[in-house]
């Protein structure tokens, strides 16, 4: 899952979009792209009714060169870095995707209608699980697919549901999507409007002076705005010049708190180090000290109110995590069984969520995730909850994340932003949090003498 940046502004927003992608480059990507509504700026129009696009399988800096050479400018736009899940890394699979085909905006396909140019431009992070069946239905309506992505179905679906109001079309479209998505969409007929939606992939809103932004991570907007709204699961948002509206998963209007977030781009802060991973290795003592700051003794309340009764109620621990976090879970299993004497199993979240398991209501479900947005770990948590396991706790680095919001208890590590792809300080601070958990469990279960404590 990679990067999204979107904006509605009265200035040329292309440099902000591309710089936003540059700030997200550290996550890795195989291709990138940007699309703007040219008519959103001084009424200029482009060859495709105002929609203009550049896509590339090389670096974001080369996308910028391409954008300049092609004079792509606009006040409304969306940009994307892609990690391919469906369809090879190639220009035709890179986002943004446009809707197109004989059905695009034409209602029912007549079989010999001329190809209509696209009306919808869309970027997407995540995976649409029911893309095959949606594609078949859209092909029957005359939509033509030019990529192998799951994403292109969303562009066509929004187009097919459009009846003069993009917000309504996106709300109707997301009802049909199964899977994980963060999307940003604009429409040829609505030059100063971008609609965003999220479920399973992160999306934030940035509130600027007379301009509004969307991004998959506040870091993309560092230096642009520090006024951030974290959208919640199922939210759909309508952004326009200096204003926005959010609806929740039931499509009821909601107001979400605007937070001041001073995200660092990281780029300027490499200091004497050769690369981020080296810098982050050296940051570990600081990160662990920060994580343990304020810990004056072992108590379940380190994990939030009511943790004592939770720790008393459980008789085993199930750790759910992916990647590096799974390895910290493997270390914690040894500690929890050796010190707290509580049976503990560790499962890779993506396996757990799809297999049949035997639920035990007396289990403490512990999720471990740096970002708190790891799609498989969130899905595994929800799966465990749906099986009746209500005692949940997370070790997580991002206090505003979906995982922290959805778990009963949390210990928030303070590793700071980790840019290196191979985890270092995020892993060691997780271990610090997990060791505290081990000791708090041991204490609650009467297995820790004062001397040992
Ligand atoms: N599933 C989409 C694709 O393969 C989006 C991938 C992403 O999140 O970057 O194009």
Short mmCIF file of C-alpha atoms in Angstrom, two decimals, residues 106-393:
data_model
loop_
_atom_site.label_atom_id
_atom_site.label_comp_id
_atom_site.label_asym_id
_atom_site.label_seq_id
_atom_site.Cartn_x
_atom_site.Cartn_y
_atom_site.Cartn_z
CA UNK A 106 -23.54 7.04 -21.88
CA UNK A 107 -25.90 5.00 -19.74
CA UNK A 108 -26.77 1.67 -21.33
CA UNK A 109 -24.30 0.26 -23.85
CA UNK A 110 -25.78 0.03 -27.33
CA UNK A 111 -23.05 -2.17 -28.79
CA UNK A 112 -21.78 0.20 -31.46
CA UNK A 113 -21.56 3.51 -29.63
CA UNK A 114 -18.31 5.47 -30.15
CA UNK A 115 -15.67 5.39 -27.42
CA UNK A 116 -16.35 8.20 -24.96
CA UNK A 117 -13.47 9.95 -23.24
CA UNK A 118 -13.17 9.52 -19.49
CA UNK A 119 -14.97 11.68 -17.02
CA UNK A 120 -13.57 10.28 -13.79
CA UNK A 121 -9.94 10.26 -12.57
CA UNK A 122 -9.11 8.06 -9.60
CA UNK A 123 -6.24 6.85 -7.41
CA UNK A 124 -6.47 3.94 -4.98
CA UNK A 125 -4.44 2.27 -2.26
CA UNK A 126 -5.46 -1.22 -1.26
CA UNK A 127 -7.09 -4.25 -2.83
CA UNK A 128 -10.63 -4.68 -4.17
CA UNK A 129 -11.51 -8.33 -3.55
CA UNK A 130 -14.65 -8.40 -5.78
CA UNK A 131 -12.98 -6.73 -8.79
CA UNK A 132 -13.73 -9.66 -11.14
CA UNK A 133 -17.48 -9.55 -10.69
CA UNK A 134 -17.59 -5.73 -10.81
CA UNK A 135 -15.46 -5.77 -14.00
CA UNK A 136 -17.81 -8.23 -15.70
CA UNK A 137 -20.86 -6.09 -14.85
CA UNK A 138 -19.15 -2.92 -16.08
CA UNK A 139 -17.94 -4.56 -19.29
CA UNK A 140 -21.55 -5.52 -19.98
CA UNK A 141 -22.39 -1.82 -19.71
CA UNK A 142 -19.73 -0.93 -22.29
CA UNK A 143 -16.80 0.09 -20.10
CA UNK A 144 -13.46 -0.76 -21.59
CA UNK A 145 -10.58 -1.88 -19.39
CA UNK A 146 -7.13 -0.69 -20.34
CA UNK A 147 -5.28 -2.03 -17.30
CA UNK A 148 -5.08 -5.24 -15.33
CA UNK A 149 -5.65 -3.47 -12.02
CA UNK A 150 -8.43 -3.93 -9.52
CA UNK A 151 -8.44 -0.12 -9.24
CA UNK A 152 -9.76 0.59 -12.73
CA UNK A 153 -13.10 -1.00 -11.80
CA UNK A 154 -13.66 1.73 -9.20
CA UNK A 155 -13.15 4.51 -11.79
CA UNK A 156 -15.71 2.91 -14.09
CA UNK A 157 -18.08 2.11 -11.24
CA UNK A 158 -18.09 5.75 -10.06
CA UNK A 159 -18.64 6.87 -13.66
CA UNK A 160 -21.56 4.46 -14.08
CA UNK A 161 -23.22 5.77 -10.91
CA UNK A 162 -22.64 9.46 -11.68
CA UNK A 163 -25.74 11.58 -12.01
CA UNK A 164 -24.46 15.13 -11.56
CA UNK A 165 -23.05 14.79 -8.02
CA UNK A 166 -19.70 13.07 -7.48
CA UNK A 167 -20.14 12.79 -3.70
CA UNK A 168 -23.31 10.77 -4.23
CA UNK A 169 -21.69 8.63 -6.93
CA UNK A 170 -18.73 7.75 -4.68
CA UNK A 171 -21.02 7.00 -1.72
CA UNK A 172 -22.99 4.62 -3.94
CA UNK A 173 -19.83 3.07 -5.39
CA UNK A 174 -18.13 2.28 -2.07
CA UNK A 175 -21.23 0.35 -0.98
CA UNK A 176 -20.36 -2.14 -3.73
CA UNK A 177 -16.66 -2.51 -2.88
CA UNK A 178 -15.36 -5.45 -0.85
CA UNK A 179 -11.79 -5.15 0.31
CA UNK A 180 -9.47 -2.37 1.37
CA UNK A 181 -9.36 1.04 -0.14
CA UNK A 182 -8.34 4.63 0.25
CA UNK A 183 -9.40 6.53 -2.86
CA UNK A 184 -9.30 10.08 -4.21
CA UNK A 185 -11.48 10.90 -7.21
CA UNK A 186 -12.41 13.90 -9.31
CA UNK A 187 -14.82 14.43 -12.19
CA UNK A 188 -14.57 16.37 -15.43
CA UNK A 189 -17.85 18.20 -14.79
CA UNK A 190 -16.92 19.34 -11.27
CA UNK A 191 -13.59 21.14 -11.61
CA UNK A 192 -13.12 22.18 -7.98
CA UNK A 193 -14.02 19.08 -6.07
CA UNK A 194 -12.20 15.90 -4.99
CA UNK A 195 -13.97 13.07 -3.17
CA UNK A 196 -12.07 10.72 -0.87
CA UNK A 197 -13.12 7.54 0.91
CA UNK A 198 -11.40 5.01 3.12
CA UNK A 199 -11.91 1.54 4.55
CA UNK A 200 -8.95 -0.60 5.49
CA UNK A 201 -6.35 1.84 4.10
CA UNK A 202 -5.44 5.16 5.71
CA UNK A 203 -6.57 8.56 4.42
CA UNK A 204 -6.24 11.94 6.09
CA UNK A 205 -7.59 15.37 5.31
CA UNK A 206 -5.41 18.49 5.41
CA UNK A 207 -7.08 21.84 6.06
CA UNK A 208 -5.22 24.75 4.44
CA UNK A 209 -5.93 28.45 3.91
CA UNK A 210 -8.63 28.45 1.26
CA UNK A 211 -7.46 25.05 0.01
CA UNK A 212 -8.04 21.47 1.12
CA UNK A 213 -5.93 18.34 0.79
CA UNK A 214 -6.13 14.57 1.05
CA UNK A 215 -3.21 12.23 1.72
CA UNK A 216 -2.51 8.70 2.81
CA UNK A 217 -0.14 10.04 5.48
CA UNK A 218 0.22 13.46 7.17
CA UNK A 219 3.91 13.35 6.21
CA UNK A 220 2.93 14.01 2.57
CA UNK A 221 1.60 17.42 3.65
CA UNK A 222 4.59 18.43 5.83
CA UNK A 223 5.20 22.12 5.24
CA UNK A 224 1.84 22.51 3.44
CA UNK A 225 -0.55 22.28 6.41
CA UNK A 226 -0.34 20.90 9.93
CA UNK A 227 -4.14 20.94 10.43
CA UNK A 228 -5.06 17.30 9.98
CA UNK A 229 -8.27 15.29 10.24
CA UNK A 230 -7.82 11.51 10.57
CA UNK A 231 -10.67 9.96 8.64
CA UNK A 232 -12.26 6.91 10.20
CA UNK A 233 -13.18 3.54 8.73
CA UNK A 234 -15.96 3.93 6.16
CA UNK A 235 -15.74 7.74 5.98
CA UNK A 236 -16.40 9.51 2.69
CA UNK A 237 -15.19 13.10 2.33
CA UNK A 238 -16.00 15.89 -0.09
CA UNK A 239 -13.21 18.48 -0.40
CA UNK A 240 -13.62 21.81 -2.13
CA UNK A 241 -11.90 25.21 -2.07
CA UNK A 242 -11.38 25.92 1.65
CA UNK A 243 -14.23 23.66 2.81
CA UNK A 244 -15.05 20.01 3.32
CA UNK A 245 -17.77 17.63 4.48
CA UNK A 246 -17.37 14.19 6.03
CA UNK A 247 -19.93 11.41 6.25
CA UNK A 248 -19.45 8.22 8.23
CA UNK A 249 -19.95 4.63 7.07
CA UNK A 250 -23.73 5.02 7.45
CA UNK A 251 -23.42 8.15 5.27
CA UNK A 252 -24.50 10.40 8.15
CA UNK A 253 -22.79 13.82 8.32
CA UNK A 254 -20.13 13.81 11.06
CA UNK A 255 -17.62 16.30 12.35
CA UNK A 256 -14.14 14.93 12.90
CA UNK A 257 -11.59 16.63 15.15
CA UNK A 258 -8.91 18.76 13.45
CA UNK A 259 -5.55 18.00 15.03
CA UNK A 260 -2.32 19.95 14.84
CA UNK A 261 0.24 17.46 13.56
CA UNK A 262 3.78 18.57 12.98
CA UNK A 263 4.86 15.79 10.66
CA UNK A 264 8.46 15.90 9.54
CA UNK A 265 9.35 15.11 6.02
CA UNK A 266 12.50 13.45 7.28
CA UNK A 267 14.32 14.38 4.10
CA UNK A 268 16.14 17.34 5.66
CA UNK A 269 17.05 15.44 8.78
CA UNK A 270 19.44 12.75 7.61
CA UNK A 271 22.26 14.56 9.47
CA UNK A 272 25.62 12.78 9.44
CA UNK A 273 24.14 9.39 8.48
CA UNK A 274 24.47 7.67 5.13
CA UNK A 275 20.88 6.50 4.99
CA UNK A 276 17.75 6.36 7.14
CA UNK A 277 18.25 2.83 8.38
CA UNK A 278 21.66 3.77 9.77
CA UNK A 279 20.19 6.90 11.36
CA UNK A 280 17.38 4.90 12.92
CA UNK A 281 19.74 2.26 14.34
CA UNK A 282 21.51 5.04 16.20
CA UNK A 283 18.19 6.49 17.35
CA UNK A 284 17.28 3.33 19.27
CA UNK A 285 18.49 4.38 22.76
CA UNK A 286 16.52 7.63 22.42
CA UNK A 287 13.44 5.84 21.06
CA UNK A 288 13.46 3.27 23.88
CA UNK A 289 13.97 5.99 26.50
CA UNK A 290 11.05 7.94 25.02
CA UNK A 291 8.91 4.79 24.97
CA UNK A 292 9.61 4.12 28.66
CA UNK A 293 9.27 7.75 29.73
CA UNK A 294 6.70 8.12 32.45
CA UNK A 295 6.85 4.43 33.45
CA UNK A 296 7.36 4.63 37.20
CA UNK A 297 6.64 1.03 38.01
CA UNK A 298 4.92 -2.04 36.72
CA UNK A 299 1.13 -1.73 36.72
CA UNK A 300 -1.57 -2.96 34.30
CA UNK A 301 -2.81 0.64 34.10
CA UNK A 302 0.16 1.35 31.80
CA UNK A 303 -2.15 -0.20 29.20
CA UNK A 304 -5.10 2.02 30.05
CA UNK A 305 -8.03 2.08 32.44
CA UNK A 306 -9.51 -1.27 33.29
CA UNK A 307 -6.46 -3.28 32.21
CA UNK A 308 -6.19 -4.89 35.66
CA UNK A 309 -9.60 -6.56 35.33
CA UNK A 310 -8.81 -7.58 31.75
CA UNK A 311 -5.49 -9.17 32.78
CA UNK A 312 -7.29 -10.97 35.64
CA UNK A 313 -9.99 -12.28 33.30
CA UNK A 314 -7.75 -13.87 30.67
CA UNK A 315 -6.02 -17.25 30.71
CA UNK A 316 -4.05 -17.10 27.47
CA UNK A 317 -2.59 -14.66 24.96
CA UNK A 318 -2.97 -14.61 21.17
CA UNK A 319 -0.57 -12.28 19.37
CA UNK A 320 -1.54 -11.18 15.84
CA UNK A 321 0.95 -9.30 13.66
CA UNK A 322 2.65 -9.13 10.28
CA UNK A 323 6.26 -8.86 9.11
CA UNK A 324 8.72 -7.47 11.63
CA UNK A 325 5.97 -7.04 14.23
CA UNK A 326 5.37 -10.79 14.01
CA UNK A 327 9.01 -11.35 15.01
CA UNK A 328 8.64 -9.10 18.04
CA UNK A 329 5.58 -11.21 18.88
CA UNK A 330 7.74 -14.36 18.70
CA UNK A 331 10.12 -12.85 21.27
CA UNK A 332 7.18 -11.84 23.48
CA UNK A 333 5.81 -15.40 23.44
CA UNK A 334 9.03 -16.64 25.10
CA UNK A 335 8.84 -13.90 27.72
CA UNK A 336 5.12 -14.29 28.44
CA UNK A 337 5.35 -18.07 28.89
CA UNK A 338 8.64 -17.97 30.86
CA UNK A 339 7.85 -15.06 33.15
CA UNK A 340 4.06 -14.68 33.36
CA UNK A 341 3.43 -18.44 32.83
CA UNK A 342 0.48 -17.59 30.58
CA UNK A 343 0.10 -19.74 27.42
CA UNK A 344 0.79 -17.63 24.38
CA UNK A 345 0.52 -18.20 20.64
CA UNK A 346 1.68 -15.94 17.84
CA UNK A 347 -0.02 -15.89 14.45
CA UNK A 348 0.64 -14.10 11.21
CA UNK A 349 -2.43 -11.87 10.89
CA UNK A 350 -3.07 -12.70 7.22
CA UNK A 351 -3.18 -16.43 8.03
CA UNK A 352 -5.36 -16.04 11.11
CA UNK A 353 -8.00 -13.93 9.40
CA UNK A 354 -8.61 -16.51 6.67
CA UNK A 355 -8.36 -19.78 8.61
CA UNK A 356 -10.87 -21.46 10.88
CA UNK A 357 -9.70 -21.33 14.50
CA UNK A 358 -11.19 -22.21 17.86
CA UNK A 359 -12.14 -18.98 19.64
CA UNK A 360 -11.68 -18.65 23.39
CA UNK A 361 -13.41 -15.71 25.09
CA UNK A 362 -10.76 -15.75 27.83
CA UNK A 363 -8.01 -14.84 25.38
CA UNK A 364 -6.14 -11.56 25.46
CA UNK A 365 -5.77 -10.66 21.77
CA UNK A 366 -2.60 -8.60 21.33
CA UNK A 367 -1.96 -6.88 18.01
CA UNK A 368 1.43 -5.43 17.16
CA UNK A 369 1.74 -2.86 14.37
CA UNK A 370 4.01 0.13 13.83
CA UNK A 371 1.52 2.20 11.86
CA UNK A 372 -1.69 0.94 13.42
CA UNK A 373 -3.11 0.74 9.91
CA UNK A 374 -1.72 -2.63 8.73
CA UNK A 375 -4.71 -3.94 6.79
CA UNK A 376 -4.28 -7.64 7.61
CA UNK A 377 -3.69 -6.99 11.31
CA UNK A 378 -6.77 -4.75 11.53
CA UNK A 379 -8.80 -7.40 9.71
CA UNK A 380 -7.44 -10.10 12.06
CA UNK A 381 -8.44 -8.01 15.10
CA UNK A 382 -11.95 -7.56 13.73
CA UNK A 383 -12.14 -11.27 12.93
CA UNK A 384 -11.16 -12.13 16.53
CA UNK A 385 -13.76 -9.67 17.83
CA UNK A 386 -16.40 -11.20 15.58
CA UNK A 387 -15.58 -14.58 17.16
CA UNK A 388 -16.45 -13.14 20.58
CA UNK A 389 -12.96 -12.28 21.79
CA UNK A 390 -13.42 -8.91 23.41
CA UNK A 391 -10.20 -8.56 25.43
CA UNK A 392 -7.96 -6.65 23.02
CA UNK A 393 -4.70 -4.77 23.39
#
